[in-house]
Short mmCIF file of C-alpha atoms in Angstrom, two decimals:
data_model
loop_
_atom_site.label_atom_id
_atom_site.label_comp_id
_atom_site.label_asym_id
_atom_site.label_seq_id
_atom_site.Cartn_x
_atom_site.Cartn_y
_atom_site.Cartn_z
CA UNK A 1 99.06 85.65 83.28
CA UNK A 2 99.64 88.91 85.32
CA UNK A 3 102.62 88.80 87.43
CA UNK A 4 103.09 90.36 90.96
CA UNK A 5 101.96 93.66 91.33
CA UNK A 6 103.78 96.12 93.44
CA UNK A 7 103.28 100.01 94.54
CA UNK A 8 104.66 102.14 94.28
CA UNK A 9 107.82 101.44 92.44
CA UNK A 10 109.42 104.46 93.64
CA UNK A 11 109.22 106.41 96.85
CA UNK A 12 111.22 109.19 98.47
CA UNK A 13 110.66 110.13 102.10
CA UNK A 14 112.22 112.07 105.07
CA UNK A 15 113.37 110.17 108.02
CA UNK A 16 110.79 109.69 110.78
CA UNK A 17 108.13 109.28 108.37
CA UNK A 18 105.52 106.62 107.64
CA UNK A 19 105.95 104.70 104.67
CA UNK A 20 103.45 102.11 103.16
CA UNK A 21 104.03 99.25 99.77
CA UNK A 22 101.62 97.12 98.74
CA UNK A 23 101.35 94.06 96.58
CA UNK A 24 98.47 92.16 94.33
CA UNK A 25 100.12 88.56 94.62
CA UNK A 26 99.72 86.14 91.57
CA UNK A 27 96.21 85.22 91.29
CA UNK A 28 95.84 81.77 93.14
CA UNK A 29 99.42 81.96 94.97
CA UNK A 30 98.59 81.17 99.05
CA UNK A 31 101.39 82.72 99.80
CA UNK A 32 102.73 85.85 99.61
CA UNK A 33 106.23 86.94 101.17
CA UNK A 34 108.19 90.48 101.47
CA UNK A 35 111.61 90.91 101.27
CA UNK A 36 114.11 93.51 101.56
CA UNK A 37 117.02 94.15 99.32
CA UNK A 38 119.98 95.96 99.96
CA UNK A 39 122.21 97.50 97.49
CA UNK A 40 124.54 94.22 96.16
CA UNK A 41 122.66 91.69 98.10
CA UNK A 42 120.54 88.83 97.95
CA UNK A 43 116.94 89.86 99.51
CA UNK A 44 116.03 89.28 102.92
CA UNK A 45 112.57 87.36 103.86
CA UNK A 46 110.88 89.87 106.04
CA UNK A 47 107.14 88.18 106.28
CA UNK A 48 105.34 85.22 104.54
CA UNK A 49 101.65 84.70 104.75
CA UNK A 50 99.78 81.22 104.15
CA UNK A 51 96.69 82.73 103.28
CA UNK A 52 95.52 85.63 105.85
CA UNK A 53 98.33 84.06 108.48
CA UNK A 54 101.77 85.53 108.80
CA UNK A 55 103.30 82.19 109.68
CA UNK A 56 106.98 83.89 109.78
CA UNK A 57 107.92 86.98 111.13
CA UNK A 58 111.05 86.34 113.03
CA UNK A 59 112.89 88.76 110.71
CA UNK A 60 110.20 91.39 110.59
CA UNK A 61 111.86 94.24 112.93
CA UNK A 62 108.53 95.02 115.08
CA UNK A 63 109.08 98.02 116.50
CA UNK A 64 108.65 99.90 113.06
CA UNK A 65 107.38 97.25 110.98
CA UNK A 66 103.79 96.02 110.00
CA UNK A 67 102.57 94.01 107.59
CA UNK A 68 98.78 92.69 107.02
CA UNK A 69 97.04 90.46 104.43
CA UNK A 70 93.36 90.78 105.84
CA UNK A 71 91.81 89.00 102.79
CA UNK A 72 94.12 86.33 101.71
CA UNK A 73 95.19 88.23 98.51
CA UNK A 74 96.25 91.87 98.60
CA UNK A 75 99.13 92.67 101.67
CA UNK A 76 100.37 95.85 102.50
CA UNK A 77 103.66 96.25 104.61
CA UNK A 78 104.59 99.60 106.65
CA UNK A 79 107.03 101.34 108.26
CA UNK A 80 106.79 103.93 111.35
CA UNK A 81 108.49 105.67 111.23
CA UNK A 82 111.53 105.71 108.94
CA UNK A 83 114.73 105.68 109.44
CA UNK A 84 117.75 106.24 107.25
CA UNK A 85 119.04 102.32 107.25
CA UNK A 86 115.68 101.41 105.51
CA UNK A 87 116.65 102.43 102.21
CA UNK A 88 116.40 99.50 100.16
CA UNK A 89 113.94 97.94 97.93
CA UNK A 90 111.24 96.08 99.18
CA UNK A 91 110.44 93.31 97.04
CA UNK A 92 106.63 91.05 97.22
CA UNK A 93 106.92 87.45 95.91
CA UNK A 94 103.92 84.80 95.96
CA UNK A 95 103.72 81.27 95.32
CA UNK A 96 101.73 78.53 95.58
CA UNK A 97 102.57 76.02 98.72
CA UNK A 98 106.04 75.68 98.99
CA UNK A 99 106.28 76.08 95.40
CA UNK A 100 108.61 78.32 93.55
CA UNK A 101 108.05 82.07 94.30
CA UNK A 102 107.85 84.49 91.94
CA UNK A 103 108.49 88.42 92.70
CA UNK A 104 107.13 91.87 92.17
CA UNK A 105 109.63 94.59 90.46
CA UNK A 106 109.72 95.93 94.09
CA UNK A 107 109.17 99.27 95.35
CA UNK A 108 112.80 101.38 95.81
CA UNK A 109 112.43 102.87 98.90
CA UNK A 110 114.93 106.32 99.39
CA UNK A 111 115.17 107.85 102.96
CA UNK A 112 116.60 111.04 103.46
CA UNK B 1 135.75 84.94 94.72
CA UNK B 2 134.38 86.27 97.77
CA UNK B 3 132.42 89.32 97.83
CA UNK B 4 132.73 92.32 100.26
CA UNK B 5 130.39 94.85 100.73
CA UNK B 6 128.93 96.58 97.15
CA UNK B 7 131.55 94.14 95.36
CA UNK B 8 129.65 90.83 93.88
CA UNK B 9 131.59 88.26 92.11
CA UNK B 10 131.43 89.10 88.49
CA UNK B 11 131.73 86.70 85.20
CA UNK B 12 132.41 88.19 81.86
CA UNK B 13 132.13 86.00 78.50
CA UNK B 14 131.14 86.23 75.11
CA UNK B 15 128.55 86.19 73.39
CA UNK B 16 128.09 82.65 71.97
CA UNK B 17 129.97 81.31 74.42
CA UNK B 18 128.96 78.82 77.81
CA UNK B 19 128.39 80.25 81.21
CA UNK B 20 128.98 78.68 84.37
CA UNK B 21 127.92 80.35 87.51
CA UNK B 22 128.91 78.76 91.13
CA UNK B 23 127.52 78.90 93.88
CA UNK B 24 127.44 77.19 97.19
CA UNK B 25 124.92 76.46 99.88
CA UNK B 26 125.14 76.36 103.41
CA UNK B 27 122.75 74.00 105.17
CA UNK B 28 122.42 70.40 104.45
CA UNK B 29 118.98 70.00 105.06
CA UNK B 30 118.40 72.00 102.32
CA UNK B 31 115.53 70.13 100.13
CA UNK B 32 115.23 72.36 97.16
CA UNK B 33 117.35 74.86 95.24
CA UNK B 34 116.18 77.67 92.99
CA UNK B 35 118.18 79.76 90.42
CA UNK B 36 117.27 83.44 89.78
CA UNK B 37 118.45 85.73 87.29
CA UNK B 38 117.99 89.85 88.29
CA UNK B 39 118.29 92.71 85.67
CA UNK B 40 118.97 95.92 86.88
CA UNK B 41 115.70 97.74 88.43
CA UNK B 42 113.51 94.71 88.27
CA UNK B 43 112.74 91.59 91.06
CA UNK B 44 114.18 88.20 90.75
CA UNK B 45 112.86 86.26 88.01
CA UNK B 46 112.13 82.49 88.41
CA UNK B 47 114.47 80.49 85.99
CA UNK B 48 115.49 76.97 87.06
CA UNK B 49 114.50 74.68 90.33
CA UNK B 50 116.33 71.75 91.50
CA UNK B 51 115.01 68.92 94.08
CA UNK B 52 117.67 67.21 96.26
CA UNK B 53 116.12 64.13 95.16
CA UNK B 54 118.31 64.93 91.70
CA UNK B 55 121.48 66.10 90.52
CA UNK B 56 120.86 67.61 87.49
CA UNK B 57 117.80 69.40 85.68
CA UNK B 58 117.75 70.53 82.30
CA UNK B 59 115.76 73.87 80.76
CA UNK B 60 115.81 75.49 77.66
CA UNK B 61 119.71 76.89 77.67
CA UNK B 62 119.98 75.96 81.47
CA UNK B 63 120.75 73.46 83.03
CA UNK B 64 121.59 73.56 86.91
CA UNK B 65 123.82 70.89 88.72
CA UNK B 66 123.51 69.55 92.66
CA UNK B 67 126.80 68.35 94.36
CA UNK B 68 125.36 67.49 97.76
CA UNK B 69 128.06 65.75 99.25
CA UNK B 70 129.84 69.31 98.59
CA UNK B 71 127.13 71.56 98.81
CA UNK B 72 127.24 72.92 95.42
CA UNK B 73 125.21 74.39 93.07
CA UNK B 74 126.45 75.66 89.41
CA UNK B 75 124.05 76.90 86.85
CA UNK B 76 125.40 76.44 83.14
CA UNK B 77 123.75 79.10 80.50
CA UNK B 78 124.08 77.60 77.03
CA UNK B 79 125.29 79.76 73.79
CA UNK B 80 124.89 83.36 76.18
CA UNK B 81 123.35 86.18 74.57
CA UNK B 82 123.58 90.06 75.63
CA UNK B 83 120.19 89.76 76.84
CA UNK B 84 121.73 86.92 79.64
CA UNK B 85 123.52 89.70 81.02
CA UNK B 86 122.43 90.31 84.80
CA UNK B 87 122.82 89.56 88.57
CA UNK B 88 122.18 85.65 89.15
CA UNK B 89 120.96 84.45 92.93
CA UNK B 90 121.18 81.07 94.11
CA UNK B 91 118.82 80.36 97.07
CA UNK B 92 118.10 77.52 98.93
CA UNK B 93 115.12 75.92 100.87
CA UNK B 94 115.51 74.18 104.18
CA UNK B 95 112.98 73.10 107.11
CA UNK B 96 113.32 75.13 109.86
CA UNK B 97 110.74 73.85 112.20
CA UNK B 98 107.15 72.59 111.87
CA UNK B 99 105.29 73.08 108.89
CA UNK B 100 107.91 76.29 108.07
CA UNK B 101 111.11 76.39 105.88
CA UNK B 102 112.57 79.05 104.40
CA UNK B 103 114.89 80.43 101.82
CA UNK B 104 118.03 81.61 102.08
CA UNK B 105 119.77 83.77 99.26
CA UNK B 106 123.36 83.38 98.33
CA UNK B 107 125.58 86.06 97.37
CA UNK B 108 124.74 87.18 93.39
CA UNK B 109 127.52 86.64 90.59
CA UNK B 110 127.05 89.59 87.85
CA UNK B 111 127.36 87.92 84.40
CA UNK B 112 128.24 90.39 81.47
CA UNK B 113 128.27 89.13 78.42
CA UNK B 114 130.22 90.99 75.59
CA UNK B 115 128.83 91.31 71.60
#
C-alpha cells in the first residue's frame, strides 16, 4: 500500500515569496491534516479536512496561509508570501475517522 | 529531563538491551494515545496506539503503558537494535468540542542505541 505522498521534499525560497506543498493522502483516508515542524519539536496541526471540509483551522495563521482539498483526496497548502519564521517542514498525514494518522516524509521548507 | 529549545531529552543504550521512553500527557480527557518513532529526514511513523479504556498494549518489541491517574505514558522497546535509533513522539487525543478533537505532540526523546 502506497503511503502519503508529499511535494516537493525540498524547497528553497526568498522571503516574500509564494510557496505551495501538496499531498496525495492514503488512498481511502477521509482525512487529511498538515502540520508544521520546527527544528527539535513535535509538529504542529495546522489544518485537518473530513473529506472536502476543513473542520479545523484555528491554528492555520490566515493572513499568509491557505490550504484547499477541492476533491476529497489531493490538498495543497500555501503560503503568501513568505517570511523567514516559516522555515520548517511541513508535514501531510491522513487517516481514516479518528483513526491513527499516518504522515508524508514532509516537504523541508528553507526561507532566506 | 526537560528540554529547552534545540535540546530534546536523549536515551542512549545498547544494543540488545531494553528501552524505556517516558513521557507525559497533559489533558485528562485525553481518550487515545499514539507512539511515533521519527528518523532523521523522514515524517513520523505510526508504531503503537493505546485506548484509555486500557493500560497496557502489546506489539511486536513494543509494548506501551497508560498511568492515568498520573498521566503517563512509557513506551518499552524490547532487545533494541541500531536500526531503533531515532526521535520518539508521544501524542495524545482529546475532545475539544463537537464532533472535533485533536492531537497534541509531546516533546521527542532521541534514543541512540550503541553496537
Amino acid at each position: 500500500e502506497a503511503g502519503v505522498v508529499q511535494s516537493p521534499r525540498y524547497k528553497i525560497i526568498e522571503k516574500k515569496q509564494p510557496v505551495a506543498f501538496w499531498c496525495n493522502p492514503i488512498s481511502g483516508h477521509n482525512t487529511l491534516y498538515w502540520y508544521r515542524q520546527n527544528l527539535g519539536q513535535g509538529p504542529e496541526l495546522l489544518i485537518r479536512y473530513e473529506n472536502e471540509e476543513a473542520v479545523d483551522d484555528s491554528q492555520l495563521p490566515k493572513d499568509r496561509f491557505s490550504a484547499e482539498r477541492l476533491k476529497g483526496v489531493d490538498s495543497t497548502l500555501k503560503i503568501q508570501p513568505a517570511e523567514l519564521g516559516d522555515s520548517a517542514v511541513y508535514l501531510c498525514a491522513s487517516s481514516l475517522n479518528s483513526g491513527g494518522e499516518y504522515f508524508g516524509p514532509g516537504t523541508r521548507l528553507t526561507v532566506l | 529531563g526537560e528540554s529547552v529549545g534545540l535540546h530534546l531529552p536523549t536515551l542512549s543504550v545498547q544494543e540488545g538491551d531494553n528501552s524505556i521512553i517516558n513521557c507525559a500527557y497533559s489533558n485528562s480527557a485525553s481518550d487515545y494515545f499514539i507512539w511515533y518513532k521519527q528518523e532523521s529526514g523522514k515524517g513520523p511513523q505510526f508504531i503503537i496506539d493505546i485506548r484509555s479504556n486500557m493500560d497496557k498494549r502489546q506489539g511486536q518489541r513494543v509494548t506501551v503503558l497508560l498511568n492515568k491517574t498520573v498521566k503517563h505514558l512509557s513506551l518499552q522497546i524490547a532487545a533494541t537494535q541500531p536500526g531503533d535509533s531515532a526521535v520518539y513522539f508521544c501524542a495524545e487525543n482529546f475532545p475539544s468540542g463537537g464532533s472535533n478533537y485533536k492531537l497534541t505532540f509531546g516533546k521527542g526523546t532521541l534514543l541512540t542505541v550503541n553496537p
